[in-house]
Amino acid sequence: MRVRPRRNRKSDTIRKMVEETQLNVANLIYPIFLQAEGLPKHPIQSLPGQYRLNINDMLKEIEECLSLGLTSFDIFPAVPDQLKDTTATYGLDAENFYLNAIRKIKEKFPSVTIMSDVAMDPYSSDGHDGLVENGEILNDKTLEILAEMALVQAQAGVDIIGPSDMMDGRVGIIRDKLDSAGYTNTSIMSYTAKYASAYYGPFRDALESAPKAGDKKTYQMNPANKREALIEADLDEVEGADFLMVKPALCYLDVIHLLKENSNLPIAAYNVSGEYAMLMAACEKGWLNYELAMEEMLLSIRRAGADVILSYFAKDYARLKQL
Ligand code: PBG
């Protein structure tokens, strides 16, 4: 045998020397849940280790993350039911607790990068990402609400706008709205290929934002489809997206790879709540080694082609890398 691949695995030094994929904390965005001021820290049952935090608790959390070198956060609001309505009015209120919190975070920690979520569901009494009329999700009427939501978020200091709603044309209308108000430097990370997935369950528990009726299949993509992701990617590119995201990550590693091969934009992947919950549950039972399984999971997403990974593991990964 002249060829022995094992020679390149014989020591830690050589293994590291020929390692093809690296994942840095700088590639990670940590999704965190915000709740109204004064509410006590609320553990999320189906996301062990994750909490709904009020602004004061969130400032402490961010400070701790910064000390671990983790500097980017995607913030999601848990809105009380009484503030929800059919047109997501509260999401457009410049004084809502979400935008107030973003202003406070940017004031206290100007160097953090904040990503926001643009979609109606946290503020909608229907629990859908778009406007519902007679059971139908209306695309074009939703766009105006989304554009306004993006603008108030940019005004509050958001660095990266994250349209997660999957309405047609939203990236373009948001880009135009931001530009015409002078926010030409506010980035857009589009949820380009967002699938109608069972793996969002724990997130909807966290925000109590599940649809009141029906499902999200008329706007989120069919898990069976891959070529359709290229249609979405082409649209987002011409509409002015700065990043293309695939969501979820693990069941869609092929889609991450496909977008990486077909676009010159940075590719992001959202390692979603159900993926986190699945691993945590197995670890709680003692069936998997947490640190090894987490690192392998994140690495696989990176290897598939993700430049950026949104993950509930971000903080633990940062801690692990510091050791
Ligand atoms: C809402 C939104 C969802 C997630 C991010 N933004 C849920 C959904 O579309 O129902 C899911 C994130 C996760 O599961 O971690 N537009």
mmCIF file of N, CA and C in Angstrom, residues 141-215:
data_model
loop_
_atom_site.group_PDB
_atom_site.id
_atom_site.type_symbol
_atom_site.label_atom_id
_atom_site.label_comp_id
_atom_site.label_asym_id
_atom_site.label_seq_id
_atom_site.Cartn_x
_atom_site.Cartn_y
_atom_site.Cartn_z
ATOM 1 N N LYS A 141 -50.358 43.616 0.526
ATOM 2 C CA LYS A 141 -50.731 44.495 1.654
ATOM 3 C C LYS A 141 -49.765 44.301 2.821
ATOM 4 N N THR A 142 -49.217 43.088 2.955
ATOM 5 C CA THR A 142 -48.251 42.829 4.024
ATOM 6 C C THR A 142 -46.964 43.621 3.808
ATOM 7 N N LEU A 143 -46.583 43.782 2.542
ATOM 8 C CA LEU A 143 -45.297 44.435 2.232
ATOM 9 C C LEU A 143 -45.179 45.817 2.851
ATOM 10 N N GLU A 144 -46.278 46.579 2.802
ATOM 11 C CA GLU A 144 -46.213 47.935 3.356
ATOM 12 C C GLU A 144 -45.938 47.903 4.860
ATOM 13 N N ILE A 145 -46.568 46.941 5.540
ATOM 14 C CA ILE A 145 -46.354 46.819 6.992
ATOM 15 C C ILE A 145 -44.905 46.418 7.281
ATOM 16 N N LEU A 146 -44.397 45.481 6.493
ATOM 17 C CA LEU A 146 -43.020 45.010 6.706
ATOM 18 C C LEU A 146 -42.008 46.138 6.474
ATOM 19 N N ALA A 147 -42.248 46.930 5.425
ATOM 20 C CA ALA A 147 -41.314 48.019 5.109
ATOM 21 C C ALA A 147 -41.293 49.036 6.243
ATOM 22 N N GLU A 148 -42.465 49.349 6.768
ATOM 23 C CA GLU A 148 -42.568 50.291 7.884
ATOM 24 C C GLU A 148 -41.867 49.711 9.125
ATOM 25 N N MET A 149 -42.078 48.418 9.373
ATOM 26 C CA MET A 149 -41.443 47.748 10.521
ATOM 27 C C MET A 149 -39.911 47.815 10.395
ATOM 28 N N ALA A 150 -39.425 47.572 9.185
ATOM 29 C CA ALA A 150 -37.971 47.616 8.962
ATOM 30 C C ALA A 150 -37.446 49.032 9.212
ATOM 31 N N LEU A 151 -38.202 50.021 8.775
ATOM 32 C CA LEU A 151 -37.743 51.401 8.940
ATOM 33 C C LEU A 151 -37.645 51.788 10.422
ATOM 34 N N VAL A 152 -38.667 51.462 11.217
ATOM 35 C CA VAL A 152 -38.580 51.840 12.645
ATOM 36 C C VAL A 152 -37.431 51.091 13.331
ATOM 37 N N GLN A 153 -37.159 49.883 12.857
ATOM 38 C CA GLN A 153 -36.038 49.124 13.430
ATOM 39 C C GLN A 153 -34.703 49.779 13.062
ATOM 40 N N ALA A 154 -34.589 50.193 11.805
ATOM 41 C CA ALA A 154 -33.346 50.869 11.381
ATOM 42 C C ALA A 154 -33.170 52.157 12.181
ATOM 43 N N GLN A 155 -34.263 52.873 12.397
ATOM 44 C CA GLN A 155 -34.197 54.129 13.164
ATOM 45 C C GLN A 155 -33.755 53.877 14.599
ATOM 46 N N ALA A 156 -34.112 52.708 15.138
ATOM 47 C CA ALA A 156 -33.720 52.382 16.517
ATOM 48 C C ALA A 156 -32.255 51.952 16.601
ATOM 49 N N GLY A 157 -31.629 51.718 15.449
ATOM 50 C CA GLY A 157 -30.201 51.390 15.466
ATOM 51 C C GLY A 157 -29.840 49.977 15.048
ATOM 52 N N VAL A 158 -30.798 49.222 14.529
ATOM 53 C CA VAL A 158 -30.509 47.852 14.085
ATOM 54 C C VAL A 158 -29.463 47.881 12.969
ATOM 55 N N ASP A 159 -28.499 46.958 13.048
ATOM 56 C CA ASP A 159 -27.438 46.893 12.029
ATOM 57 C C ASP A 159 -27.853 46.035 10.841
ATOM 58 N N ILE A 160 -28.545 44.931 11.137
ATOM 59 C CA ILE A 160 -28.944 43.998 10.080
ATOM 60 C C ILE A 160 -30.436 43.690 10.228
ATOM 61 N N ILE A 161 -31.191 44.037 9.197
ATOM 62 C CA ILE A 161 -32.626 43.751 9.179
ATOM 63 C C ILE A 161 -32.814 42.312 8.691
ATOM 64 N N GLY A 162 -33.652 41.548 9.394
ATOM 65 C CA GLY A 162 -33.852 40.138 9.032
ATOM 66 C C GLY A 162 -35.279 39.812 8.639
ATOM 67 N N PRO A 163 -35.632 40.027 7.371
ATOM 68 C CA PRO A 163 -36.999 39.676 6.952
ATOM 69 C C PRO A 163 -37.184 38.158 6.940
ATOM 70 N N SER A 164 -38.063 37.670 7.835
ATOM 71 C CA SER A 164 -38.223 36.217 8.010
ATOM 72 C C SER A 164 -39.589 35.755 7.538
ATOM 73 N N ASP A 165 -40.283 36.605 6.793
ATOM 74 C CA ASP A 165 -41.706 36.402 6.521
ATOM 75 C C ASP A 165 -42.007 35.617 5.242
ATOM 76 N N MET A 166 -41.074 35.606 4.303
ATOM 77 C CA MET A 166 -41.232 34.890 3.022
ATOM 78 C C MET A 166 -42.340 35.438 2.110
ATOM 79 N N MET A 167 -42.693 36.726 2.267
ATOM 80 C CA MET A 167 -43.587 37.339 1.280
ATOM 81 C C MET A 167 -42.771 37.624 0.019
ATOM 82 N N ASP A 168 -43.409 37.578 -1.144
ATOM 83 C CA ASP A 168 -42.710 37.914 -2.387
ATOM 84 C C ASP A 168 -42.439 39.420 -2.431
ATOM 85 N N GLY A 169 -41.245 39.786 -2.818
ATOM 86 C CA GLY A 169 -40.930 41.202 -3.046
ATOM 87 C C GLY A 169 -40.523 41.990 -1.822
ATOM 88 N N ARG A 170 -40.408 41.317 -0.673
ATOM 89 C CA ARG A 170 -40.204 42.129 0.544
ATOM 90 C C ARG A 170 -38.815 42.726 0.632
ATOM 91 N N VAL A 171 -37.800 42.038 0.132
ATOM 92 C CA VAL A 171 -36.453 42.590 0.257
ATOM 93 C C VAL A 171 -36.360 43.916 -0.517
ATOM 94 N N GLY A 172 -36.912 43.918 -1.727
ATOM 95 C CA GLY A 172 -36.862 45.125 -2.559
ATOM 96 C C GLY A 172 -37.580 46.296 -1.920
ATOM 97 N N ILE A 173 -38.777 46.040 -1.398
ATOM 98 C CA ILE A 173 -39.549 47.152 -0.834
ATOM 99 C C ILE A 173 -38.898 47.661 0.455
ATOM 100 N N ILE A 174 -38.296 46.750 1.204
ATOM 101 C CA ILE A 174 -37.597 47.168 2.433
ATOM 102 C C ILE A 174 -36.354 47.994 2.066
ATOM 103 N N ARG A 175 -35.595 47.520 1.068
ATOM 104 C CA ARG A 175 -34.389 48.245 0.627
ATOM 105 C C ARG A 175 -34.747 49.675 0.189
ATOM 106 N N ASP A 176 -35.825 49.777 -0.618
ATOM 107 C CA ASP A 176 -36.235 51.105 -1.096
ATOM 108 C C ASP A 176 -36.642 52.014 0.058
ATOM 109 N N LYS A 177 -37.411 51.428 0.980
ATOM 110 C CA LYS A 177 -37.881 52.210 2.129
ATOM 111 C C LYS A 177 -36.705 52.724 2.951
ATOM 112 N N LEU A 178 -35.741 51.844 3.220
ATOM 113 C CA LEU A 178 -34.572 52.247 4.017
ATOM 114 C C LEU A 178 -33.765 53.307 3.280
ATOM 115 N N ASP A 179 -33.552 53.085 1.995
ATOM 116 C CA ASP A 179 -32.720 54.020 1.225
ATOM 117 C C ASP A 179 -33.363 55.401 1.141
ATOM 118 N N SER A 180 -34.680 55.414 0.917
ATOM 119 C CA SER A 180 -35.298 56.721 0.741
ATOM 120 C C SER A 180 -35.347 57.494 2.056
ATOM 121 N N ALA A 181 -35.190 56.783 3.195
ATOM 122 C CA ALA A 181 -35.137 57.488 4.480
ATOM 123 C C ALA A 181 -33.690 57.746 4.907
ATOM 124 N N GLY A 182 -32.735 57.418 4.035
ATOM 125 C CA GLY A 182 -31.336 57.695 4.347
ATOM 126 C C GLY A 182 -30.588 56.557 5.034
ATOM 127 N N TYR A 183 -31.249 55.398 5.212
ATOM 128 C CA TYR A 183 -30.589 54.273 5.900
ATOM 129 C C TYR A 183 -29.894 53.346 4.904
ATOM 130 N N THR A 184 -29.030 53.944 4.086
ATOM 131 C CA THR A 184 -28.364 53.156 3.044
ATOM 132 C C THR A 184 -27.341 52.187 3.628
ATOM 133 N N ASN A 185 -26.917 52.418 4.868
ATOM 134 C CA ASN A 185 -25.919 51.520 5.476
ATOM 135 C C ASN A 185 -26.530 50.398 6.294
ATOM 136 N N THR A 186 -27.839 50.362 6.417
ATOM 137 C CA THR A 186 -28.473 49.282 7.167
ATOM 138 C C THR A 186 -28.534 48.051 6.268
ATOM 139 N N SER A 187 -27.998 46.936 6.778
ATOM 140 C CA SER A 187 -27.915 45.705 5.970
ATOM 141 C C SER A 187 -29.220 44.914 6.003
ATOM 142 N N ILE A 188 -29.369 44.048 5.017
ATOM 143 C CA ILE A 188 -30.505 43.114 5.012
ATOM 144 C C ILE A 188 -29.974 41.691 4.899
ATOM 145 N N MET A 189 -30.302 40.861 5.880
ATOM 146 C CA MET A 189 -30.047 39.429 5.771
ATOM 147 C C MET A 189 -31.386 38.763 5.491
ATOM 148 N N SER A 190 -31.567 38.377 4.261
ATOM 149 C CA SER A 190 -32.863 37.824 3.893
ATOM 150 C C SER A 190 -32.973 36.348 4.271
ATOM 151 N N TYR A 191 -34.109 35.981 4.855
ATOM 152 C CA TYR A 191 -34.417 34.563 5.015
ATOM 153 C C TYR A 191 -34.835 34.082 3.618
ATOM 154 N N THR A 192 -33.842 33.709 2.822
ATOM 155 C CA THR A 192 -34.044 33.437 1.401
ATOM 156 C C THR A 192 -34.810 32.135 1.179
ATOM 157 N N ALA A 193 -34.245 31.066 1.734
ATOM 158 C CA ALA A 193 -34.894 29.753 1.614
ATOM 159 C C ALA A 193 -35.310 29.332 3.011
ATOM 160 N N LYS A 194 -36.497 29.794 3.384
ATOM 161 C CA LYS A 194 -37.043 29.431 4.692
ATOM 162 C C LYS A 194 -38.136 28.410 4.470
ATOM 163 N N TYR A 195 -37.946 27.243 5.042
ATOM 164 C CA TYR A 195 -38.847 26.117 4.790
ATOM 165 C C TYR A 195 -39.962 26.043 5.843
ATOM 166 N N ALA A 196 -41.102 25.509 5.419
ATOM 167 C CA ALA A 196 -42.216 25.255 6.338
ATOM 168 C C ALA A 196 -41.812 24.036 7.164
ATOM 169 N N SER A 197 -41.204 24.285 8.316
ATOM 170 C CA SER A 197 -40.510 23.227 9.052
ATOM 171 C C SER A 197 -41.169 22.936 10.394
ATOM 172 N N ALA A 198 -41.085 21.679 10.804
ATOM 173 C CA ALA A 198 -41.557 21.276 12.134
ATOM 174 C C ALA A 198 -40.569 21.718 13.210
ATOM 175 N N TYR A 199 -39.373 22.115 12.784
ATOM 176 C CA TYR A 199 -38.306 22.410 13.744
ATOM 177 C C TYR A 199 -38.372 23.811 14.345
ATOM 178 N N TYR A 200 -39.436 24.565 14.040
ATOM 179 C CA TYR A 200 -39.604 25.884 14.670
ATOM 180 C C TYR A 200 -40.444 25.803 15.956
ATOM 181 N N GLY A 201 -40.901 24.597 16.286
ATOM 182 C CA GLY A 201 -41.814 24.433 17.428
ATOM 183 C C GLY A 201 -41.375 25.139 18.700
ATOM 184 N N PRO A 202 -40.158 24.864 19.196
ATOM 185 C CA PRO A 202 -39.743 25.484 20.461
ATOM 186 C C PRO A 202 -39.671 27.018 20.385
ATOM 187 N N PHE A 203 -39.323 27.556 19.227
ATOM 188 C CA PHE A 203 -39.301 29.016 19.046
ATOM 189 C C PHE A 203 -40.707 29.586 19.224
ATOM 190 N N ARG A 204 -41.683 28.904 18.636
ATOM 191 C CA ARG A 204 -43.064 29.398 18.770
ATOM 192 C C ARG A 204 -43.545 29.260 20.212
ATOM 193 N N ASP A 205 -43.041 28.263 20.944
ATOM 194 C CA ASP A 205 -43.335 28.173 22.390
ATOM 195 C C ASP A 205 -42.729 29.380 23.096
ATOM 196 N N ALA A 206 -41.504 29.699 22.713
ATOM 197 C CA ALA A 206 -40.773 30.783 23.392
ATOM 198 C C ALA A 206 -41.519 32.106 23.245
ATOM 199 N N LEU A 207 -42.080 32.346 22.073
ATOM 200 C CA LEU A 207 -42.748 33.628 21.821
ATOM 201 C C LEU A 207 -44.261 33.532 21.922
ATOM 202 N N GLU A 208 -44.775 32.331 22.119
ATOM 203 C CA GLU A 208 -46.230 32.093 22.053
ATOM 204 C C GLU A 208 -46.786 32.725 20.774
ATOM 205 N N SER A 209 -46.140 32.373 19.648
ATOM 206 C CA SER A 209 -46.460 33.035 18.384
ATOM 207 C C SER A 209 -46.968 32.067 17.312
ATOM 208 N N ALA A 210 -47.406 30.880 17.728
ATOM 209 C CA ALA A 210 -47.864 29.890 16.734
ATOM 210 C C ALA A 210 -49.105 30.406 16.013
ATOM 211 N N PRO A 211 -49.293 30.041 14.729
ATOM 212 C CA PRO A 211 -50.489 30.486 14.004
ATOM 213 C C PRO A 211 -51.767 30.009 14.702
ATOM 214 N N LYS A 212 -52.756 30.907 14.738
ATOM 215 C CA LYS A 212 -54.029 30.547 15.386
ATOM 216 C C LYS A 212 -54.804 29.560 14.520
ATOM 217 N N ALA A 213 -54.661 29.704 13.208
ATOM 218 C CA ALA A 213 -55.328 28.775 12.296
ATOM 219 C C ALA A 213 -54.400 28.486 11.130
ATOM 220 N N GLY A 214 -54.484 27.255 10.640
ATOM 221 C CA GLY A 214 -53.722 26.885 9.450
ATOM 222 C C GLY A 214 -52.232 26.734 9.731
ATOM 223 N N ASP A 215 -51.450 26.699 8.660
ATOM 224 C CA ASP A 215 -50.004 26.560 8.791
ATOM 225 C C ASP A 215 -49.346 27.613 7.897
#
